[in-house]
Short mmCIF file of C-alpha atoms in Angstrom, two decimals:
data_model
loop_
_atom_site.label_atom_id
_atom_site.label_comp_id
_atom_site.label_asym_id
_atom_site.label_seq_id
_atom_site.Cartn_x
_atom_site.Cartn_y
_atom_site.Cartn_z
CA UNK A 1272 38.15 142.65 93.84
CA UNK A 1273 41.04 144.43 95.56
CA UNK A 1274 44.35 144.00 93.76
CA UNK A 1275 47.29 143.75 96.15
CA UNK A 1276 51.05 144.09 95.88
CA UNK A 1277 53.61 142.99 98.49
CA UNK A 1278 56.96 144.66 99.10
CA UNK A 1279 59.40 142.45 101.01
CA UNK A 1280 59.49 138.65 100.93
CA UNK A 1281 61.88 137.85 103.77
CA UNK A 1282 60.70 136.78 107.23
CA UNK A 1283 57.03 137.89 107.23
CA UNK A 1284 56.40 138.42 103.51
CA UNK A 1285 55.78 134.73 102.67
CA UNK A 1286 52.90 134.66 105.17
CA UNK A 1287 51.38 137.68 103.47
CA UNK A 1288 51.66 136.32 99.94
CA UNK A 1289 50.13 133.00 100.99
CA UNK A 1290 47.17 134.62 102.72
CA UNK A 1291 46.58 137.29 100.07
CA UNK A 1292 46.65 134.62 97.37
CA UNK A 1293 43.83 132.79 99.16
CA UNK A 1294 41.53 135.80 99.58
CA UNK A 1295 38.08 135.48 98.05
CA UNK A 1296 37.66 139.23 97.53
CA UNK A 1297 41.29 140.10 96.89
CA UNK A 1298 43.92 139.21 94.34
CA UNK A 1299 47.69 139.10 94.79
CA UNK A 1300 49.12 140.58 91.60
CA UNK A 1301 52.74 141.51 92.32
CA UNK A 1302 55.62 140.95 94.77
CA UNK A 1303 58.80 143.00 95.07
CA UNK A 1304 62.05 142.12 96.84
CA UNK A 1305 65.70 143.01 96.35
CA UNK A 1306 66.67 139.33 96.44
CA UNK A 1307 65.99 137.67 93.08
CA UNK A 1308 66.24 134.25 94.71
CA UNK A 1309 63.26 135.02 96.91
CA UNK A 1310 61.32 136.24 93.91
CA UNK A 1311 62.09 132.99 92.10
CA UNK A 1312 60.40 131.15 94.98
CA UNK A 1313 57.32 133.36 94.56
CA UNK A 1314 57.24 132.73 90.82
CA UNK A 1315 57.35 128.96 91.30
CA UNK A 1316 54.57 128.96 93.86
CA UNK A 1317 52.39 131.66 92.30
CA UNK A 1318 53.07 131.62 88.52
CA UNK A 1319 50.47 134.29 87.78
CA UNK A 1320 52.00 136.82 90.21
CA UNK A 1321 54.36 139.39 88.75
CA UNK A 1322 57.74 139.79 90.47
CA UNK A 1323 60.21 142.67 90.44
CA UNK A 1324 63.22 144.00 92.34
CA UNK A 1325 61.91 147.57 91.97
CA UNK A 1326 59.14 148.41 94.43
CA UNK A 1327 58.29 151.54 92.44
CA UNK A 1328 56.76 149.31 89.76
CA UNK A 1329 54.07 148.42 92.31
CA UNK A 1330 53.68 152.01 93.47
CA UNK A 1331 53.22 153.29 89.91
CA UNK A 1332 50.93 150.48 88.75
CA UNK A 1333 47.42 152.00 88.43
CA UNK A 1334 45.82 148.53 88.67
CA UNK A 1335 47.14 147.90 92.20
CA UNK A 1336 44.76 149.14 94.90
CA UNK A 1337 46.76 148.31 98.04
CA UNK A 1338 50.37 147.60 98.94
CA UNK A 1339 51.62 145.60 101.91
CA UNK A 1340 55.09 146.42 103.23
CA UNK A 1341 57.11 143.83 105.15
CA UNK A 1342 60.64 145.21 105.01
CA UNK A 1343 63.16 146.34 107.67
CA UNK A 1344 61.66 149.12 109.80
CA UNK A 1345 64.34 151.58 108.64
CA UNK A 1346 62.71 151.51 105.19
CA UNK A 1347 59.08 151.73 106.32
CA UNK A 1348 58.58 155.48 106.24
CA UNK A 1349 59.96 156.07 102.75
CA UNK A 1350 58.15 153.11 101.21
CA UNK A 1351 54.87 153.74 103.03
CA UNK A 1352 54.79 157.43 102.13
CA UNK A 1353 55.36 156.57 98.48
CA UNK A 1354 52.45 154.14 98.57
CA UNK A 1355 50.07 156.66 100.15
CA UNK A 1356 51.11 159.49 97.83
CA UNK A 1357 50.36 157.18 94.91
CA UNK A 1358 46.77 157.00 96.19
CA UNK A 1359 46.92 153.39 97.35
CA UNK A 1360 45.83 151.76 100.58
CA UNK A 1361 48.66 150.75 102.90
CA UNK A 1362 49.27 147.64 105.02
CA UNK A 1363 52.38 148.01 107.17
CA UNK A 1364 54.22 145.46 109.30
CA UNK A 1365 54.93 146.40 112.92
CA UNK A 1366 56.72 148.35 114.23
CA UNK A 1367 55.10 151.07 112.13
CA UNK A 1368 58.09 153.41 111.83
CA UNK A 1369 61.34 154.31 113.56
CA UNK A 1370 59.86 157.41 115.22
CA UNK A 1371 56.46 158.64 116.36
CA UNK A 1372 56.85 161.70 114.14
CA UNK A 1373 57.16 159.49 111.07
CA UNK A 1374 54.10 157.53 112.15
CA UNK A 1375 52.08 160.72 112.60
CA UNK A 1376 53.05 161.91 109.12
CA UNK A 1377 51.82 158.64 107.60
CA UNK A 1378 48.51 158.92 109.49
CA UNK A 1379 48.05 162.49 108.26
CA UNK A 1380 48.84 161.51 104.68
CA UNK A 1381 46.36 158.62 104.78
CA UNK A 1382 43.66 160.90 106.21
CA UNK A 1383 44.35 163.55 103.58
CA UNK A 1384 43.99 161.05 100.75
CA UNK A 1385 41.16 159.08 102.37
CA UNK A 1386 43.17 155.86 102.28
CA UNK A 1387 43.46 153.03 104.80
CA UNK A 1388 46.70 152.83 106.76
CA UNK A 1389 46.65 149.50 108.63
CA UNK A 1390 49.47 148.40 110.93
CA UNK A 1391 49.79 144.64 111.41
CA UNK A 1392 49.12 144.20 115.12
CA UNK A 1393 48.41 140.51 114.62
CA UNK A 1394 47.22 139.54 118.08
CA UNK A 1395 44.16 141.79 118.17
CA UNK A 1396 42.68 139.69 115.36
CA UNK A 1397 43.06 136.36 117.19
CA UNK A 1398 40.14 134.63 118.84
CA UNK A 1399 41.95 134.48 122.19
CA UNK A 1400 42.55 138.21 122.53
CA UNK A 1401 39.07 138.98 121.23
CA UNK A 1402 37.65 136.70 123.92
CA UNK A 1403 39.62 138.60 126.55
CA UNK A 1404 38.22 141.88 125.21
CA UNK A 1405 34.74 140.39 125.35
CA UNK A 1406 34.98 139.51 129.05
CA UNK A 1407 36.58 142.88 129.91
CA UNK A 1408 33.92 144.84 128.01
CA UNK A 1409 31.11 142.80 129.57
CA UNK A 1410 32.46 143.64 133.02
CA UNK A 1411 32.92 139.98 133.95
CA UNK A 1412 36.30 140.68 135.55
CA UNK A 1413 34.97 143.56 137.64
CA UNK A 1414 37.45 146.39 137.91
CA UNK A 1415 40.62 145.63 135.93
CA UNK A 1416 43.46 145.81 138.43
CA UNK A 1417 46.51 144.75 136.48
CA UNK A 1418 47.93 143.40 133.22
CA UNK A 1419 51.15 141.42 133.50
CA UNK A 1420 52.84 140.15 130.35
CA UNK A 1421 55.97 138.06 129.77
CA UNK A 1422 57.41 137.64 126.27
CA UNK A 1423 60.73 135.83 126.27
CA UNK A 1424 62.84 133.83 123.85
CA UNK A 1425 66.44 133.40 122.73
CA UNK A 1426 67.16 135.76 119.74
CA UNK A 1427 66.18 136.49 116.74
CA UNK A 1428 68.44 139.49 117.38
CA UNK A 1429 67.81 142.47 115.13
CA UNK A 1430 70.02 145.46 114.41
CA UNK A 1431 67.41 147.99 113.33
CA UNK A 1432 64.86 147.57 116.15
CA UNK A 1433 65.00 146.89 119.87
CA UNK A 1434 63.20 144.19 121.79
CA UNK A 1435 60.59 146.83 122.73
CA UNK A 1436 59.67 147.42 119.10
CA UNK A 1437 59.80 143.72 118.30
CA UNK A 1438 57.96 142.17 121.26
CA UNK A 1439 56.51 144.89 123.51
CA UNK A 1440 54.66 146.36 120.53
CA UNK A 1441 52.32 143.36 120.76
CA UNK A 1442 51.41 144.23 124.33
CA UNK A 1443 50.86 147.91 123.53
CA UNK A 1444 48.35 146.93 120.83
CA UNK A 1445 46.66 144.36 123.10
CA UNK A 1446 46.34 146.89 125.93
CA UNK A 1447 44.86 149.42 123.53
CA UNK A 1448 42.41 146.74 122.40
CA UNK A 1449 41.41 145.53 125.89
CA UNK A 1450 41.22 148.71 127.92
CA UNK A 1451 38.98 151.69 127.29
CA UNK A 1452 41.63 154.22 128.27
CA UNK A 1453 45.13 155.39 127.47
CA UNK A 1454 48.05 155.35 129.93
CA UNK A 1455 48.85 158.59 131.74
CA UNK A 1456 52.44 157.64 132.60
CA UNK A 1457 55.05 155.16 131.39
CA UNK A 1458 58.23 153.91 133.01
CA UNK A 1459 60.70 151.89 130.95
CA UNK A 1460 64.18 150.52 131.39
CA UNK A 1461 66.23 148.37 129.05
CA UNK A 1462 69.74 147.22 128.43
CA UNK A 1463 71.96 146.37 125.50
CA UNK A 1464 74.41 143.60 126.30
CA UNK A 1465 76.15 143.62 122.92
CA UNK A 1466 77.83 146.79 121.54
CA UNK A 1467 76.31 148.23 118.39
CA UNK A 1468 72.91 146.58 118.82
CA UNK A 1469 69.62 147.84 120.31
CA UNK A 1470 68.22 146.84 123.70
CA UNK A 1471 67.69 143.09 124.02
CA UNK A 1472 65.93 143.09 127.41
CA UNK A 1473 63.42 145.59 128.79
CA UNK A 1474 60.83 146.19 131.49
CA UNK A 1475 57.93 148.60 130.90
CA UNK A 1476 55.27 149.76 133.34
CA UNK A 1477 52.18 151.69 132.28
CA UNK A 1478 49.92 153.57 134.69
CA UNK A 1479 46.25 154.34 134.02
CA UNK A 1480 43.98 156.95 135.57
CA UNK A 1481 41.51 154.26 136.66
CA UNK A 1482 44.20 152.66 138.81
CA UNK A 1483 44.99 149.84 136.40
CA UNK A 1484 48.69 149.07 136.13
CA UNK A 1485 50.35 147.14 133.29
CA UNK A 1486 53.77 145.53 133.43
CA UNK A 1487 55.59 144.11 130.40
CA UNK A 1488 58.74 141.97 130.48
CA UNK A 1489 60.39 141.35 127.10
CA UNK A 1490 63.69 139.65 126.34
CA UNK A 1491 65.70 138.02 123.55
CA UNK A 1492 68.00 136.42 126.13
CA UNK A 1493 65.82 133.72 127.70
CA UNK A 1494 66.64 129.99 127.35
CA UNK A 1495 62.93 129.19 126.91
CA UNK A 1496 60.11 130.76 124.95
CA UNK A 1497 57.34 132.31 127.04
CA UNK A 1498 54.23 134.12 125.80
CA UNK A 1499 51.94 134.67 128.76
CA UNK A 1500 49.55 137.36 129.99
CA UNK A 1501 47.86 137.61 133.38
CA UNK A 1502 44.86 139.91 133.54
CA UNK A 1503 43.57 140.46 137.05
CA UNK A 1504 40.18 141.83 138.00
CA UNK A 1505 38.36 142.41 141.23
CA UNK A 1506 35.89 139.59 140.40
CA UNK A 1507 37.68 137.21 138.04
CA UNK A 1508 41.13 136.72 136.52
CA UNK A 1509 42.41 135.58 133.12
CA UNK A 1510 45.51 133.60 132.17
CA UNK A 1511 46.48 133.68 128.50
CA UNK A 1512 49.23 131.40 127.19
CA UNK A 1513 49.87 131.70 123.47
CA UNK A 1514 52.00 128.55 123.43
CA UNK A 1515 49.13 126.34 124.58
CA UNK A 1516 47.90 124.23 121.63
CA UNK A 1517 44.34 124.55 122.97
CA UNK A 1518 42.61 126.51 125.72
CA UNK A 1519 44.90 129.48 125.35
CA UNK A 1520 42.58 131.54 127.56
CA UNK A 1521 41.53 130.35 131.00
CA UNK A 1522 39.20 132.37 133.22
CA UNK A 1523 39.45 131.89 136.97
CA UNK A 1524 36.55 132.71 139.23
CA UNK A 1525 38.84 134.34 141.76
CA UNK A 1526 38.74 137.95 142.85
CA UNK A 1527 39.60 140.19 145.75
CA UNK A 1528 37.65 140.38 148.99
CA UNK A 1529 38.24 141.90 152.41
CA UNK A 1530 37.15 140.90 155.89
CA UNK A 1531 37.07 142.59 159.24
CA UNK A 1532 37.92 139.31 160.95
CA UNK A 1533 41.49 139.75 162.13
CA UNK A 1534 41.83 136.19 163.43
CA UNK A 1535 44.56 134.20 161.73
CA UNK A 1536 43.46 130.93 160.19
#
């Protein structure tokens, strides 16, 4: 039985506490947040779970095996490093850290202490994305030609992360899950329309040695919510729409063919 503590009970934390509390082989034992009001909510729903405004109580508790962190990204590195140095397993909300150097240090610390460092890239655990990986791996699409993703909605604007870290991070994890290669070049452009805040709209293009190209469009400034991926192959193509209540993944038996017949039809 793995005993789990949660740090942060704001936007994503309630989902964690609910799911951890329902685990058959895990036990939610403690939740920490700076807001006592949020902890009062936890105490009412989960009376047996200890609550505290000091996250170090969870870090120092020898009975806790793993700690999940769902706090603002600016706090991730300090909190996560404390968890790993205490010899505990780490679950970390995305984006992992503010910089790649911080992320690398956490990976090295986890390796040194033989502890799990898991970043919450939610989509790679969904049935839809796993089905897409299945058809790619089986070669059903033929050669993967392109990946085209659109993730749009109106705000939730954040001051500590850009729209790339908030939305494009999903596509980076999905691409890593679907394709058996890493990009060799990346082109990105973004814009901040409001002074003092990170980019709220961005376009990213990734190039792969195999010839696959991936394009990602993310925005907090759209009047409608869109969550769609097109995955094109030489034999078949996939359309994924996360907002569809059913049949999120549709596979089209359409590919690319050439002809020497130059007559116009």
